[in-house]
Short mmCIF file of C-alpha atoms in Angstrom, two decimals:
data_model
loop_
_atom_site.label_atom_id
_atom_site.label_comp_id
_atom_site.label_asym_id
_atom_site.label_seq_id
_atom_site.Cartn_x
_atom_site.Cartn_y
_atom_site.Cartn_z
CA MET G 1 0.00 0.00 0.00
CA THR G 2 1.44 3.36 -0.98
CA GLU G 3 1.17 6.67 0.84
CA THR G 4 0.46 8.73 -2.26
CA THR G 5 -2.98 9.67 -0.98
CA ARG G 6 -1.64 11.28 2.17
CA PRO G 7 -0.91 15.02 2.30
CA ALA G 8 2.77 15.75 1.83
CA ALA G 9 4.50 16.46 5.11
CA PRO G 10 6.89 19.34 5.28
CA PRO G 11 10.48 18.24 4.84
CA ASN G 12 12.59 17.63 7.91
CA PRO G 13 14.01 21.09 8.63
CA VAL G 14 17.27 19.73 10.01
CA ARG G 15 18.15 17.43 7.09
CA LYS G 16 20.45 20.05 5.59
CA PRO G 17 20.90 22.70 8.28
CA LEU G 18 23.81 24.39 6.53
CA ARG G 19 21.76 24.77 3.34
CA GLN G 20 18.96 26.29 5.41
CA LEU G 21 21.34 28.74 7.08
CA LEU G 22 22.85 29.64 3.71
CA ALA G 23 19.45 30.20 2.12
CA ALA G 24 18.34 32.58 4.86
CA SER G 25 21.68 34.29 5.44
CA VAL G 26 22.84 34.90 1.87
CA GLY G 27 19.46 36.22 0.86
CA ASN G 28 19.23 38.44 3.94
CA ALA G 29 22.74 39.80 3.35
CA VAL G 30 21.83 40.68 -0.24
CA GLU G 31 18.61 42.35 0.94
CA TRP G 32 20.48 44.58 3.39
CA TYR G 33 23.34 45.22 0.98
CA ASP G 34 20.82 46.71 -1.45
CA TRP G 35 19.14 48.69 1.32
CA TYR G 36 22.33 50.18 2.74
CA ALA G 37 23.84 50.89 -0.69
CA TYR G 38 21.21 53.59 -1.14
CA THR G 39 22.10 55.09 2.26
CA PHE G 40 25.81 55.28 1.50
CA LEU G 41 25.31 56.73 -2.00
CA ALA G 42 22.36 59.02 -1.26
CA THR G 43 24.30 62.24 -1.90
CA PHE G 44 25.29 61.15 -5.43
CA ILE G 45 21.75 59.97 -6.17
CA ALA G 46 20.23 63.20 -4.90
CA ALA G 47 22.48 65.29 -7.14
CA GLN G 48 21.24 63.44 -10.23
CA ILE G 49 17.61 62.69 -9.34
CA PHE G 50 16.65 65.50 -6.91
CA PRO G 51 18.77 68.49 -8.05
CA ARG G 52 18.36 71.69 -6.07
CA SER G 53 18.15 73.62 -9.31
CA ALA G 54 15.06 71.70 -10.47
CA GLY G 55 12.35 74.06 -11.61
CA SER G 56 9.44 71.90 -10.47
CA PRO G 57 8.28 72.18 -6.82
CA LEU G 58 7.35 68.48 -7.00
CA VAL G 59 11.01 67.43 -6.86
CA PRO G 60 11.77 68.26 -3.20
CA LEU G 61 8.29 66.99 -2.29
CA LEU G 62 8.99 63.62 -3.91
CA SER G 63 12.36 63.46 -2.18
CA THR G 64 10.70 63.91 1.22
CA PHE G 65 7.97 61.43 0.35
CA ALA G 66 10.49 58.77 -0.65
CA VAL G 67 12.23 58.89 2.74
CA PHE G 68 8.97 58.98 4.66
CA ALA G 69 7.17 56.27 2.72
CA VAL G 70 9.99 53.75 2.89
CA GLY G 71 11.03 54.40 6.49
CA PHE G 72 7.66 54.79 8.13
CA PHE G 73 5.10 53.09 5.94
CA MET G 74 6.28 50.37 3.63
CA ARG G 75 8.27 48.29 6.11
CA PRO G 76 5.27 47.57 8.37
CA VAL G 77 3.14 46.98 5.29
CA GLY G 78 5.74 44.54 3.97
CA GLY G 79 5.85 42.77 7.32
CA LEU G 80 2.08 42.36 7.28
CA LEU G 81 1.59 41.37 3.63
CA LEU G 82 4.63 39.16 3.11
CA GLY G 83 4.26 37.70 6.59
CA ALA G 84 0.79 36.59 5.50
CA VAL G 85 2.30 35.06 2.35
CA ALA G 86 4.73 33.09 4.54
CA ASP G 87 1.91 31.81 6.75
CA ARG G 88 -0.40 30.90 3.89
CA HIS G 89 1.96 29.66 1.18
CA GLY G 90 5.11 28.69 3.07
CA ARG G 91 8.26 30.44 4.26
CA ARG G 92 10.29 29.57 1.17
CA THR G 93 7.72 31.16 -1.12
CA ALA G 94 7.83 34.39 0.87
CA LEU G 95 11.63 34.38 0.91
CA THR G 96 11.80 34.03 -2.87
CA VAL G 97 9.27 36.86 -3.25
CA THR G 98 11.24 39.21 -0.99
CA ILE G 99 14.55 38.68 -2.75
CA LEU G 100 13.00 39.08 -6.20
CA LEU G 101 11.36 42.29 -5.03
CA MET G 102 14.67 43.58 -3.72
CA GLY G 103 16.54 42.53 -6.87
CA GLY G 104 13.98 44.18 -9.12
CA SER G 105 13.92 47.39 -7.09
CA SER G 106 17.74 47.49 -6.98
CA LEU G 107 17.84 47.14 -10.76
CA LEU G 108 15.28 49.92 -11.04
CA VAL G 109 17.43 52.22 -8.88
CA GLY G 110 20.48 51.40 -10.99
CA LEU G 111 18.63 52.22 -14.21
CA THR G 112 16.76 55.30 -12.96
CA PRO G 113 17.13 58.10 -15.52
CA THR G 114 18.46 61.46 -14.38
CA TYR G 115 16.33 64.52 -13.81
CA ALA G 116 18.21 66.26 -16.60
CA SER G 117 17.07 63.62 -19.11
CA VAL G 118 13.41 62.98 -18.17
CA GLY G 119 12.45 65.62 -15.61
CA VAL G 120 10.02 64.81 -12.80
CA LEU G 121 9.69 61.21 -14.03
CA ALA G 122 13.16 60.49 -12.58
CA PRO G 123 12.26 61.04 -8.90
CA VAL G 124 8.95 59.24 -9.48
CA VAL G 125 10.83 56.14 -10.70
CA LEU G 126 13.19 56.31 -7.73
CA VAL G 127 10.32 56.68 -5.26
CA VAL G 128 8.67 53.56 -6.69
CA ALA G 129 11.94 51.64 -6.40
CA ARG G 130 12.39 52.68 -2.77
CA LEU G 131 8.80 51.78 -1.94
CA LEU G 132 9.45 48.27 -3.30
CA GLN G 133 12.67 48.06 -1.30
CA GLY G 134 10.83 49.04 1.87
CA LEU G 135 8.17 46.42 1.19
CA SER G 136 10.84 43.79 0.66
CA VAL G 137 12.86 44.64 3.78
CA GLY G 138 9.73 44.60 5.93
CA GLY G 139 8.75 41.18 4.65
CA GLU G 140 12.29 39.79 4.82
CA PHE G 141 12.52 39.91 8.60
CA ALA G 142 9.15 38.21 9.06
CA ALA G 143 9.91 35.42 6.61
CA SER G 144 13.58 34.83 7.39
CA THR G 145 13.01 34.95 11.16
CA THR G 146 10.47 32.16 11.06
CA PHE G 147 12.44 30.19 8.47
CA LEU G 148 15.69 30.33 10.46
CA VAL G 149 14.16 29.34 13.78
CA GLU G 150 11.99 26.59 12.31
CA SER G 151 15.04 25.19 10.52
CA ALA G 152 16.98 24.77 13.75
CA GLY G 153 17.52 21.40 15.37
CA PRO G 154 16.80 20.76 19.06
CA GLY G 155 18.67 23.19 21.28
CA ARG G 156 19.91 25.26 18.34
CA ARG G 157 17.20 27.90 17.84
CA GLY G 158 19.32 30.60 19.47
CA LEU G 159 22.32 29.76 17.30
CA PHE G 160 20.30 29.81 14.10
CA SER G 161 18.57 32.99 15.22
CA SER G 162 21.93 34.76 15.56
CA PHE G 163 22.60 34.51 11.82
CA GLN G 164 19.84 37.06 11.21
CA TYR G 165 22.17 39.83 12.35
CA VAL G 166 25.35 38.15 11.11
CA SER G 167 23.97 38.39 7.58
CA THR G 168 22.47 41.85 8.11
CA THR G 169 25.85 43.16 9.24
CA ALA G 170 27.61 41.41 6.36
CA GLY G 171 25.32 43.19 3.91
CA GLN G 172 25.93 46.53 5.58
CA LEU G 173 29.71 46.07 5.55
CA ALA G 174 29.66 44.96 1.90
CA ALA G 175 27.66 48.01 0.86
CA SER G 176 29.95 50.31 2.84
CA GLY G 177 33.09 48.70 1.42
CA ILE G 178 31.95 48.80 -2.20
CA ALA G 179 30.77 52.39 -1.88
CA ALA G 180 34.10 53.41 -0.30
CA LEU G 181 36.04 51.56 -3.03
CA LEU G 182 34.18 53.36 -5.78
CA VAL G 183 34.49 56.78 -4.17
CA SER G 184 38.23 56.36 -3.62
CA ASN G 185 38.96 55.15 -7.18
CA LEU G 186 36.60 57.22 -9.32
CA SER G 187 36.50 60.94 -9.92
CA ASP G 188 33.52 63.02 -8.82
CA GLY G 189 32.41 63.22 -12.42
CA GLN G 190 32.54 59.45 -12.85
CA MET G 191 30.68 58.86 -9.56
CA ASN G 192 27.96 61.32 -10.52
CA GLY G 193 27.80 60.00 -14.08
CA TRP G 194 27.71 56.22 -13.67
CA GLY G 195 29.66 55.09 -10.61
CA TRP G 196 26.75 55.36 -8.18
CA ARG G 197 24.75 52.93 -10.34
CA VAL G 198 27.28 50.08 -10.10
CA PRO G 199 26.40 48.82 -6.58
CA PHE G 200 22.71 48.59 -7.47
CA LEU G 201 23.31 46.68 -10.69
CA LEU G 202 25.61 44.35 -8.73
CA GLY G 203 22.88 43.99 -6.11
CA ALA G 204 20.41 42.89 -8.79
CA VAL G 205 22.83 40.15 -9.92
CA LEU G 206 23.46 39.03 -6.33
CA SER G 207 19.70 38.82 -5.79
CA LEU G 208 19.50 36.21 -8.54
CA VAL G 209 22.17 34.18 -6.74
CA GLY G 210 20.20 34.44 -3.51
CA PHE G 211 17.01 33.45 -5.34
CA TRP G 212 18.68 30.31 -6.72
CA ILE G 213 19.92 29.30 -3.27
CA ARG G 214 16.53 29.90 -1.67
CA ARG G 215 14.69 27.90 -4.30
CA GLY G 216 16.66 24.82 -3.21
CA ALA G 217 15.95 25.22 0.51
CA HIS G 218 13.60 22.94 2.46
CA GLU G 219 10.19 24.31 3.36
CA THR G 220 9.62 24.53 7.13
CA HIS G 221 5.89 25.29 7.03
CA ALA G 222 3.66 23.50 4.54
CA PRO G 223 1.26 25.71 2.54
CA VAL G 224 -2.15 25.92 4.20
CA GLU G 225 -5.38 24.76 2.57
CA ARG G 226 -7.48 27.64 1.30
CA THR G 227 -10.23 27.03 3.88
CA GLU G 228 -7.69 27.13 6.75
CA ARG G 229 -5.67 30.13 5.68
CA PRO G 230 -5.42 32.80 8.39
CA GLY G 231 -6.85 36.21 7.66
CA LEU G 232 -4.56 39.17 7.08
CA PHE G 233 -5.15 40.54 10.59
CA ASP G 234 -5.74 37.25 12.42
CA ALA G 235 -2.52 37.52 14.41
CA LEU G 236 -3.44 40.98 15.69
CA ARG G 237 -7.07 40.06 16.31
CA LYS G 238 -6.56 36.67 17.96
CA TYR G 239 -3.21 37.29 19.66
CA PRO G 240 -3.23 40.93 20.81
CA ARG G 241 -1.11 40.22 23.91
CA GLN G 242 1.59 38.52 21.83
CA SER G 243 1.55 41.41 19.35
CA LEU G 244 2.07 43.92 22.17
CA LEU G 245 4.86 41.71 23.53
CA ILE G 246 6.69 42.00 20.20
CA CYS G 247 6.43 45.80 20.44
CA GLY G 248 7.68 45.83 24.03
CA ILE G 249 10.55 43.48 23.29
CA THR G 250 11.61 45.42 20.21
CA ALA G 251 11.40 49.07 21.37
CA GLY G 252 14.54 49.19 23.50
CA GLY G 253 16.49 46.79 21.31
CA THR G 254 15.82 48.59 18.05
CA ILE G 255 16.73 52.06 19.30
CA SER G 256 19.89 50.63 20.86
CA TYR G 257 20.75 48.91 17.57
CA TYR G 258 20.26 51.97 15.38
CA THR G 259 21.94 54.25 17.89
CA TRP G 260 25.03 52.07 18.07
CA THR G 261 25.32 50.80 14.49
CA SER G 262 24.10 53.83 12.51
CA TYR G 263 24.05 56.99 14.63
CA LEU G 264 27.14 56.59 16.85
CA PRO G 265 29.62 57.74 14.14
CA THR G 266 27.49 60.85 13.59
CA TYR G 267 27.20 61.38 17.35
CA ALA G 268 31.00 61.14 17.70
CA GLU G 269 31.40 63.68 14.89
CA LEU G 270 28.81 66.14 16.26
CA ASN G 271 29.58 65.88 19.95
CA GLY G 272 33.07 64.41 20.23
CA GLY G 273 34.85 66.44 17.57
CA PHE G 274 35.93 63.42 15.50
CA ASP G 275 36.66 63.59 11.79
CA LYS G 276 34.01 61.88 9.71
CA SER G 277 36.50 59.33 8.36
CA ASP G 278 37.74 58.35 11.84
CA ALA G 279 34.20 58.06 13.19
CA LEU G 280 33.14 55.84 10.29
CA LEU G 281 36.26 53.67 10.62
CA ALA G 282 35.55 53.12 14.32
CA GLY G 283 31.99 52.17 13.43
CA THR G 284 33.17 49.71 10.79
CA ILE G 285 35.60 48.00 13.17
CA SER G 286 32.93 47.64 15.83
CA LEU G 287 30.43 46.28 13.27
CA ALA G 288 32.86 43.51 12.30
CA PHE G 289 33.32 42.70 16.01
CA PHE G 290 29.54 42.70 16.41
CA ALA G 291 29.08 40.13 13.63
CA VAL G 292 31.55 37.75 15.30
CA LEU G 293 29.71 38.01 18.63
CA GLN G 294 26.29 36.98 17.31
CA PRO G 295 26.71 33.16 17.18
CA LEU G 296 28.31 33.23 20.65
CA GLY G 297 25.24 35.00 22.03
CA GLY G 298 22.92 32.56 20.29
CA LEU G 299 24.79 29.53 21.63
CA LEU G 300 24.80 30.94 25.16
CA SER G 301 21.04 31.51 25.06
CA ASP G 302 20.50 27.87 24.05
CA ARG G 303 22.27 26.89 27.27
CA ILE G 304 21.04 29.40 29.86
CA GLY G 305 17.86 30.73 28.26
CA ARG G 306 16.77 33.88 26.46
CA ARG G 307 15.72 36.04 29.40
CA PRO G 308 19.19 36.45 31.01
CA LEU G 309 20.64 37.77 27.74
CA LEU G 310 17.70 40.09 27.12
CA LEU G 311 18.01 41.54 30.62
CA PHE G 312 21.77 41.89 30.21
CA SER G 313 21.17 43.94 27.07
CA GLY G 314 18.19 45.99 28.25
CA LEU G 315 19.42 46.84 31.74
CA GLY G 316 23.00 47.20 30.51
CA PHE G 317 22.04 49.90 28.03
CA ALA G 318 19.67 51.56 30.51
CA LEU G 319 22.49 51.88 33.05
CA LEU G 320 25.50 52.42 30.81
CA ILE G 321 24.47 54.33 27.69
CA VAL G 322 24.64 57.70 29.43
CA PRO G 323 28.20 57.22 30.78
CA LEU G 324 29.35 55.58 27.54
CA LEU G 325 28.18 58.49 25.40
CA ARG G 326 29.59 60.99 27.89
CA VAL G 327 32.97 59.39 27.32
CA VAL G 328 32.55 60.12 23.60
CA ASP G 329 31.48 63.71 24.42
CA GLY G 330 34.82 64.25 26.12
CA GLY G 331 36.80 64.23 22.87
CA VAL G 332 38.61 60.95 23.50
CA SER G 333 41.21 59.22 21.33
CA PHE G 334 40.35 57.04 18.34
CA GLY G 335 41.26 53.89 20.29
CA THR G 336 38.92 54.85 23.13
CA LEU G 337 36.11 55.46 20.64
CA VAL G 338 36.64 51.96 19.23
CA LEU G 339 36.56 50.47 22.75
CA VAL G 340 33.35 52.34 23.60
CA SER G 341 31.78 51.21 20.32
CA CYS G 342 32.73 47.57 20.95
CA ALA G 343 31.47 47.71 24.54
CA GLY G 344 28.07 48.77 23.25
CA MET G 345 28.15 45.95 20.71
CA VAL G 346 28.63 43.42 23.54
CA LEU G 347 25.51 44.78 25.28
CA LEU G 348 23.62 44.89 22.01
CA THR G 349 24.39 41.23 21.26
CA GLY G 350 22.23 40.16 24.20
CA PHE G 351 19.25 41.34 22.16
CA THR G 352 20.19 40.98 18.50
CA SER G 353 21.60 37.44 18.66
CA ILE G 354 18.31 35.99 19.90
CA SER G 355 15.57 38.39 18.85
CA ALA G 356 14.51 36.13 15.97
CA ALA G 357 14.17 33.14 18.32
CA VAL G 358 12.37 35.14 21.01
CA ASN G 359 9.85 36.48 18.51
CA ALA G 360 9.26 33.12 16.82
CA GLU G 361 8.69 31.37 20.15
CA ILE G 362 5.78 33.67 20.99
CA PHE G 363 3.37 32.79 18.15
CA PRO G 364 1.93 29.50 16.86
CA ALA G 365 3.10 28.38 13.42
CA LYS G 366 -0.09 29.32 11.54
CA VAL G 367 0.35 33.07 12.19
CA ARG G 368 4.03 33.19 13.18
CA ALA G 369 5.39 35.23 10.27
CA SER G 370 2.57 37.78 10.07
CA GLY G 371 2.37 37.91 13.87
CA ILE G 372 6.03 38.94 14.01
CA GLY G 373 6.22 41.02 10.84
CA PHE G 374 3.77 43.84 11.44
CA PRO G 375 4.37 44.78 15.12
CA TYR G 376 8.12 44.33 14.76
CA SER G 377 8.41 46.50 11.63
CA LEU G 378 6.07 49.13 13.07
CA THR G 379 8.12 49.38 16.26
CA VAL G 380 11.37 49.58 14.29
CA ALA G 381 9.90 52.40 12.19
CA LEU G 382 8.68 54.34 15.26
CA PHE G 383 11.76 53.98 17.46
CA GLY G 384 14.70 52.51 15.52
CA GLY G 385 14.33 54.39 12.26
CA THR G 386 13.87 57.72 14.07
CA ALA G 387 16.90 57.32 16.37
CA PRO G 388 19.25 59.48 14.20
CA TYR G 389 16.51 62.09 13.84
CA MET G 390 15.90 62.25 17.60
CA GLY G 391 19.61 62.50 18.32
CA THR G 392 19.99 65.35 15.82
CA MET G 393 16.85 67.09 17.16
CA PHE G 394 18.19 67.10 20.73
CA LYS G 395 21.44 68.55 19.38
CA ASP G 396 19.57 71.26 17.47
CA ILE G 397 17.63 72.40 20.54
CA GLY G 398 20.84 72.59 22.53
CA ARG G 399 20.16 69.54 24.72
CA PRO G 400 22.25 66.70 23.23
CA GLY G 401 22.58 65.13 26.69
CA LEU G 402 18.88 64.23 26.64
CA PHE G 403 19.26 61.70 23.84
CA PRO G 404 21.05 59.03 25.93
CA TRP G 405 18.35 59.35 28.58
CA TYR G 406 15.69 58.87 25.91
CA VAL G 407 17.39 55.63 24.82
CA ALA G 408 17.80 54.52 28.45
CA ALA G 409 14.10 55.08 29.14
CA LEU G 410 13.04 52.87 26.23
CA CYS G 411 15.51 50.19 27.34
CA LEU G 412 13.96 50.25 30.82
CA VAL G 413 10.50 49.76 29.29
CA SER G 414 11.72 46.74 27.35
CA SER G 415 13.53 45.38 30.42
CA ALA G 416 10.24 45.43 32.32
CA VAL G 417 8.76 43.31 29.51
CA PHE G 418 11.75 40.93 29.67
CA PHE G 419 11.13 40.32 33.38
CA ARG G 420 7.61 39.08 32.62
CA LEU G 421 8.49 37.19 29.45
CA PRO G 422 8.05 33.39 29.65
CA GLU G 423 11.25 31.39 29.14
CA ASN G 424 10.76 29.36 25.97
CA ALA G 425 14.34 28.42 25.09
CA HIS G 426 13.97 24.78 26.10
CA LYS G 427 10.37 24.28 25.01
CA ASP G 428 9.16 23.04 21.63
CA LEU G 429 7.91 25.63 19.15
CA GLN G 430 4.15 26.05 19.15
CA LYS G 431 2.46 24.10 16.37
#
């Protein structure tokens, strides 16, 4: 008697764990490479697509809209929509969609015509490309988080979870390195003419590589029958407490992450008197150190649990961020800046190395991706994405010392959530 009449079971997620890690990590690195490439090359893009001399008043308006829409709208939308795709049609399907979206939008950025050649159509094309990138990045965390954690063998969810930020950091470093290489080897005319397009065209090619790898990965969540598919807002409607937990867990961690990985070089430049190149170099060194720490944090959480690491990170930042940033304010040496940056990365690892596992352990499988995607992306947009803006605002009003206290307050809020969070490290994932 054959078993051909039985529904196909999802493949064993631990049959090829390295392939699973590669599928999630390579794709995630490519996603964030494309995202950060825009950040590092924004000044060159603006000169060609949003020139100050443009006669149309729509140009600066579209520039503002692009930043707003991607940072504060499309990421939560992507988390909701593509999280639902992952819950209904499988994680692998959602992962292939996100990387194709990112590859297509990266290609569109690379081929965007200049304002001089097509007028207002140029910023419109770029806005569309950035909207697609925001949608993709929002969906990537929801899909890759669930895929990574569900792919882990017994006692390895923390370790697998840590590769979320290993790959994110790898993408950021790659984008920074390629941008720096181009700027140092090309003239201003070449960079403004065609050099800024190269990283995006390369990103489109890398997305195809990531797509090929992901297509060969094992599915960790079988597609759901049409009659059993969860509604778009089922996670929020049926699991409101869990959704609020995601927000509480994420608030302190995300502002700490963006403060330390993105804003600290600017903070050192504005308040510590550092040259821009030295501040960025210190940030790059600490980012590489941060990537190495992630698997160690994940492994430790598999042994002692998630809550001790979360409290180490949340309370550590709440107590130490003010003195750490005051050290930077004092105009210290380059070596001291690197040490301060790395110290913050150690604290940050307590959150980043296990956030994917912590989030995935909260929801049942049927709404896991969408349950994580929307509240996480919304919280990142509200607190993480605005961290550089808040830091600059406090500086502008003459109270830069308030910013560390703002970060500390959010970390205390998250720490209160960590105290009440159930310990799920040694329990099976919810079915």
